[in-house]
Amino acid sequence: MSGPSPDQIKEALSAVKYPGFSRDIVSFGLVREVSVRDGKAVIQLDITTTDATVPGQIKKEVEAVVAGLSGLTSAEVKVAVTKPKAVPPPSAPSTVPVQDQLSGVGKIIAVASGKGGVGKSTFSVNLACALQLLQEEMDPPGKPVGIMDCDIYGPSVPLMMGLGDQPEIDGELIVPLENYGIKVMSMGLLVDEESPVVWRGPMVMKTIQQFASNVKWGEVSTLVVDLPPGTGDAQLSLVQTLPLAGALVVTTPQKAAANVARRGARMFGKVNVPILGVAENMSYMELSDGERQYLFGSGGGEETASALDAPLLGQVPLAEAIRQGSDMGIPIVLGQPESEPAKVFMGIAKKLLEALRG
C-alpha cells in the first residue's frame, strides 16, 4: 500500500487549528512545504507569532495528525518562527484587555464588501462624517465618532481624512489622531506611505487585535470599522475580537460585485453578526440636465439586500466631487453638504442609527 501524497497530508493537516482561532493552519498559509520520499514525510511550517507557546503547540498537533496516517515510516516537522514588527512602540507593551479600551465605545459597525474596487473606504469615511454631524446636532452634542481602518494592505483613510502625522504614545497606548471631531486609527499612520505592507494572515489578525486593545479610543459613540475586501483572516479576527453591533455591506450595481458581496456577507451570519443593511455605491451618474446614466448597470444593491433579508439603506451616485474631496482630505459630506451624494450619506447614517436603536 503506497503512502499518502503531499496533498493528502496537507488535507489531513487542515484539522489542526491555529491556537485561539477557528481557522486551520493550512488556510492560514502556515504549511510552507510538504514532501514525501521513501515513506518519510518532511513538513515545513512558517509561523509568525510573539507567543512562544504557539509553535510548540502547533508542532505537537501536526505530529499527532501525521502519526495517524498509514503508509509513512517516519515524519519530520520543521518549524521556522519569525516575530512580527510591533505596531505599538518598540518597548513592546503588554496588551491591554480589549474590553478595557472599548469600555467607552458605544456601537461598533463593520463596513464590508465582498471584493475590492467598490469604494468601501470612501464610503466608510463619509459615513463616519455623516454620523459625526448627527452627533453634533444633538442637544447636548453626543460623543465623537471613530474610524478603525483595518484595510491593512491599502490603508487610504488617513488621506481621505486629511491626516498625515504619526500618532503619539500615552504610556502603553496609541492615541488616535483626530480631524473633523473624528478619531482615526489606521496602519497608514504607522508605516511610511511608500512602504508596501506584505503580511501573512496571523500578522494581519494581530494588528487588528492591537487596534482594539492598544489604542486609547476613549469616549466614542460609534466606531466605524473599515474592513479589507473579501472574507478571511481579518474578518474572522475582527468578529472574534470586537463586540460588533452589526455589519453594513457595500456593493456596486453590477452583477459580479453583487454576487461576491452576498457570498462575503453570509460569513457574518455564520458568526451571529447581524447585517444592518446594504448600501449601493457608484449607483448612477447624474448629468447636468438631470438625466441619470447607469454606467455599471442597476439592481445589484436591491438584489443583495433581498438575498440577505436586509434593507437597502441608500444608493450613492458616482460623482467627481466625491473623488476630489477624498484626494483633498475633505469628505464630500463636510465639503459639499448640499450635494446629492452628501444627502444620500446623511440618509444612510440616519437609517443606520435607527437600526442600531432597534
XYZ file of C-alpha atoms in Angstrom:
358
model
C 0.000 0.000 0.000
C 1.518 3.352 -1.041
C 1.808 6.177 1.425
C -0.066 9.479 1.370
C 0.836 12.185 -1.134
C 1.862 15.705 -0.052
C -1.630 16.947 -0.958
C -3.222 14.244 1.146
C -1.005 15.183 4.078
C -1.977 18.834 3.677
C -5.615 17.845 3.654
C -5.114 15.954 6.906
C -3.339 18.966 8.443
C -6.408 21.092 7.845
C -7.712 19.530 11.063
C -5.081 21.465 13.030
C -6.464 24.835 14.164
C -4.374 27.901 14.901
C -4.498 28.281 18.712
C -7.379 30.511 19.722
C -8.949 30.684 16.255
C -11.394 28.658 14.212
C -9.196 28.726 11.090
C -6.770 25.890 10.336
C -3.032 26.218 9.718
C -3.335 25.268 6.031
C -5.810 28.024 5.178
C -3.648 30.445 7.179
C -0.724 29.588 4.882
C 1.482 28.284 7.677
C 2.303 24.994 5.909
C 5.055 26.131 3.551
C 6.100 22.764 2.128
C 5.298 19.052 2.384
C 7.469 16.403 0.776
C 7.371 12.598 0.856
C 10.224 10.284 -0.144
C 10.658 6.570 0.546
C 7.922 6.676 3.148
C 9.409 9.624 5.024
C 7.488 12.885 5.217
C 9.079 16.280 5.810
C 6.750 19.128 6.774
C 7.956 22.735 6.885
C 5.917 25.229 8.912
C 6.408 29.009 8.873
C 4.831 30.666 11.907
C 4.774 34.385 12.667
C 3.994 34.983 16.314
C 5.195 36.651 19.505
C 3.680 33.881 21.652
C 6.410 31.371 22.449
C 3.876 28.636 23.210
C 2.195 28.671 19.790
C 4.939 26.981 17.660
C 5.337 24.079 20.067
C 1.588 23.539 20.332
C 1.132 23.540 16.562
C 4.116 21.213 16.033
C 2.766 18.755 18.604
C -0.660 18.672 16.939
C 0.853 18.280 13.464
C 2.962 15.357 14.666
C -0.131 13.726 16.167
C -2.068 14.065 12.900
C 0.802 12.709 10.788
C 1.313 9.799 13.176
C -2.223 8.702 12.411
C -1.587 8.452 8.669
C -0.856 4.998 7.291
C 1.941 4.353 4.837
C 4.594 6.572 6.450
C 7.728 5.172 8.113
C 8.655 8.486 9.711
C 7.825 12.170 9.705
C 9.899 15.243 10.460
C 8.183 18.528 11.335
C 10.361 21.615 10.911
C 9.198 24.938 12.332
C 10.540 28.354 11.354
C 9.411 31.105 13.723
C 9.563 34.830 12.996
C 8.329 37.722 15.083
C 6.158 40.447 13.531
C 7.205 44.067 13.755
C 5.362 45.545 16.690
C 2.698 48.067 15.814
C 2.929 49.708 19.262
C 6.237 51.365 20.260
C 9.480 49.352 20.280
C 9.194 48.753 24.018
C 6.664 46.023 23.144
C 3.997 46.978 25.694
C 1.733 44.391 27.160
C -1.647 44.055 25.530
C -4.451 45.733 27.440
C -7.694 43.745 27.625
C -9.943 44.671 24.708
C -12.913 45.341 26.955
C -10.911 47.974 28.881
C -10.031 50.055 25.814
C -13.502 49.709 24.326
C -15.393 50.433 27.533
C -16.193 53.946 26.320
C -17.240 52.862 22.831
C -20.978 52.686 22.166
C -21.671 50.750 18.967
C -19.139 49.090 16.655
C -20.102 48.722 12.987
C -18.136 46.773 10.383
C -18.246 48.119 6.826
C -17.553 45.212 4.488
C -17.512 44.271 0.827
C -17.019 41.014 -0.991
C -14.483 42.473 -3.405
C -12.202 45.448 -3.864
C -12.919 48.429 -6.060
C -16.382 49.251 -4.711
C -15.285 52.409 -2.881
C -15.687 50.921 0.574
C -13.106 53.140 2.295
C -14.557 56.280 0.702
C -17.960 55.113 1.864
C -16.688 54.417 5.408
C -15.149 57.873 5.732
C -18.242 59.717 4.532
C -20.497 57.542 6.666
C -18.386 58.371 9.724
C -18.566 62.088 8.886
C -22.345 61.865 8.496
C -22.650 60.090 11.852
C -20.440 62.769 13.430
C -22.664 65.545 12.097
C -25.695 63.804 13.579
C -23.914 63.601 16.941
C -23.106 67.319 16.814
C -26.750 68.150 16.097
C -27.855 66.537 19.365
C -28.650 68.663 22.387
C -26.322 68.299 24.165
C -23.869 67.073 21.474
C -23.201 63.341 21.502
C -19.872 61.568 21.811
C -17.455 61.648 18.850
C -17.305 59.017 16.123
C -14.241 56.847 15.452
C -12.810 55.071 12.418
C -10.730 51.912 12.747
C -9.093 51.382 9.346
C -8.460 47.644 9.147
C -7.756 47.669 5.416
C -4.155 46.719 6.229
C -2.932 46.300 2.656
C -4.401 49.530 1.276
C -4.926 51.973 4.154
C -6.387 55.057 2.445
C -8.453 56.505 5.296
C -5.706 58.912 6.528
C -5.522 60.565 3.086
C -9.289 60.906 2.880
C -9.453 62.345 6.401
C -6.639 64.843 5.809
C -4.272 63.185 8.300
C -0.532 62.684 7.826
C 1.161 62.819 11.230
C 2.107 59.789 13.277
C 0.069 59.181 16.433
C 1.524 59.835 19.874
C 2.021 57.254 22.589
C 0.457 57.615 26.039
C 2.112 55.070 28.288
C 1.478 51.787 26.513
C -1.353 53.042 24.334
C -1.501 54.633 20.890
C -3.531 57.850 20.832
C -5.656 58.029 17.659
C -5.397 61.156 15.546
C -8.424 63.415 15.206
C -9.851 65.544 12.440
C -13.352 66.944 11.986
C -14.041 65.689 15.504
C -13.489 62.061 14.417
C -10.917 59.742 15.998
C -8.890 57.747 13.449
C -6.521 54.791 13.698
C -5.006 53.261 10.572
C -1.960 51.289 9.509
C -1.389 54.198 7.131
C -0.489 56.325 10.189
C 2.146 53.854 11.376
C 4.122 52.983 8.236
C 5.845 55.022 5.550
C 3.417 55.699 2.707
C 5.958 54.370 0.204
C 6.457 51.085 2.055
C 4.372 48.101 0.933
C 2.590 46.089 3.606
C 3.266 42.432 2.847
C 1.943 40.390 5.716
C 0.616 36.927 6.319
C -2.726 36.209 7.914
C -1.620 35.909 11.564
C 0.166 39.278 11.375
C -2.966 40.908 9.992
C -5.012 39.433 12.818
C -2.518 40.595 15.429
C -2.683 44.152 14.094
C -6.476 44.190 14.293
C -6.304 42.917 17.857
C -3.820 45.653 18.738
C -6.026 48.316 17.155
C -8.681 47.219 19.631
C -6.570 46.670 22.747
C -3.605 49.056 22.367
C -5.406 52.180 21.119
C -6.759 54.779 23.540
C -10.217 55.184 21.997
C -11.772 56.910 24.993
C -15.394 58.037 24.630
C -16.797 57.135 21.190
C -20.454 56.956 20.196
C -19.975 54.801 17.086
C -16.813 53.088 15.875
C -16.835 52.515 12.099
C -14.514 49.641 11.165
C -13.319 49.676 7.555
C -12.556 46.063 6.656
C -10.325 44.862 3.838
C -12.305 43.374 0.944
C -13.351 39.730 0.907
C -13.633 37.225 3.736
C -10.685 35.729 5.523
C -8.247 36.293 8.348
C -9.056 39.936 9.057
C -12.810 39.438 9.103
C -12.637 36.357 11.299
C -10.213 38.015 13.682
C -12.476 41.043 13.872
C -15.593 39.134 14.872
C -13.575 37.161 17.407
C -12.063 40.309 18.918
C -14.658 43.080 18.771
C -18.229 43.129 20.097
C -19.822 44.080 16.782
C -23.291 45.599 16.789
C -23.632 44.652 13.137
C -22.229 44.900 9.630
C -23.040 47.139 6.683
C -22.395 45.652 3.242
C -21.228 47.893 0.391
C -21.654 46.812 -3.217
C -21.865 48.345 -6.669
C -24.723 47.791 -9.146
C -23.123 45.236 -11.456
C -23.969 41.571 -11.027
C -20.378 40.421 -10.427
C -19.923 42.746 -7.439
C -23.365 41.942 -6.024
C -22.777 38.181 -6.215
C -19.456 38.446 -4.392
C -20.956 40.818 -1.805
C -23.695 38.314 -0.998
C -21.219 35.478 -0.522
C -18.977 37.603 1.654
C -21.802 38.932 3.789
C -23.028 35.459 4.676
C -19.853 35.000 6.714
C -21.267 37.449 9.271
C -24.431 35.397 9.568
C -22.400 32.307 10.429
C -20.782 34.124 13.352
C -24.045 35.709 14.551
C -23.270 39.280 13.471
C -26.454 40.925 12.134
C -26.481 42.601 8.724
C -27.739 46.126 9.413
C -28.224 46.936 5.765
C -26.812 47.169 2.263
C -25.545 50.310 0.537
C -25.059 50.580 -3.207
C -22.120 52.753 -4.247
C -21.495 54.279 -7.708
C -25.164 53.672 -8.484
C -25.536 56.213 -11.279
C -24.070 59.388 -12.722
C -26.346 62.398 -12.921
C -25.853 64.643 -15.948
C -26.311 68.417 -15.994
C -29.844 68.057 -17.381
C -30.856 65.719 -14.566
C -30.688 62.534 -16.632
C -29.173 59.555 -14.886
C -26.702 57.231 -16.579
C -26.294 53.776 -15.045
C -22.695 53.119 -16.039
C -22.398 49.909 -14.030
C -25.880 48.615 -14.630
C -28.564 48.593 -11.966
C -30.224 46.380 -9.398
C -27.147 44.979 -7.635
C -27.898 46.654 -4.324
C -31.550 45.632 -4.340
C -30.678 42.026 -5.206
C -28.028 41.880 -2.475
C -30.382 43.338 0.131
C -33.133 40.924 -0.843
C -30.810 37.907 -0.726
C -29.529 38.905 2.715
C -33.004 39.810 4.003
C -31.677 43.258 4.887
C -32.803 46.780 3.969
C -31.240 48.764 1.138
C -30.153 51.869 3.044
C -29.257 54.045 0.083
C -27.747 54.415 -3.385
C -24.745 56.735 -3.617
C -24.269 58.349 -7.040
C -20.988 58.357 -8.932
C -19.714 61.932 -8.698
C -16.342 63.535 -9.351
C -16.806 65.679 -6.255
C -16.559 62.560 -4.072
C -13.160 61.718 -5.539
C -11.977 65.324 -5.307
C -12.980 65.556 -1.662
C -11.191 62.292 -0.855
C -7.989 63.450 -2.556
C -8.045 66.768 -0.662
C -8.839 65.178 2.681
C -12.243 66.875 2.872
C -15.023 64.259 2.629
C -17.941 65.430 0.488
C -20.333 65.180 3.440
C -18.353 68.038 5.032
C -17.072 69.874 1.961
C -20.329 69.953 -0.034
C -23.119 69.139 2.434
C -25.859 70.270 0.000
C -24.718 67.924 -2.785
C -26.767 64.869 -3.699
C -24.092 62.370 -2.546
C -23.822 64.113 0.829
C -27.584 63.951 1.291
C -27.570 60.234 0.477
C -24.795 59.589 3.009
C -26.732 61.517 5.655
C -29.825 59.462 4.893
C -27.887 56.212 5.230
C -26.410 57.366 8.542
C -29.857 58.189 9.934
C -31.263 54.807 8.895
C -28.237 53.083 10.381
C -28.719 54.795 13.732
C -32.388 53.799 13.699
C -31.381 50.186 13.041
C -28.901 50.284 15.936
C -31.525 51.691 18.294
C -33.955 48.985 17.236
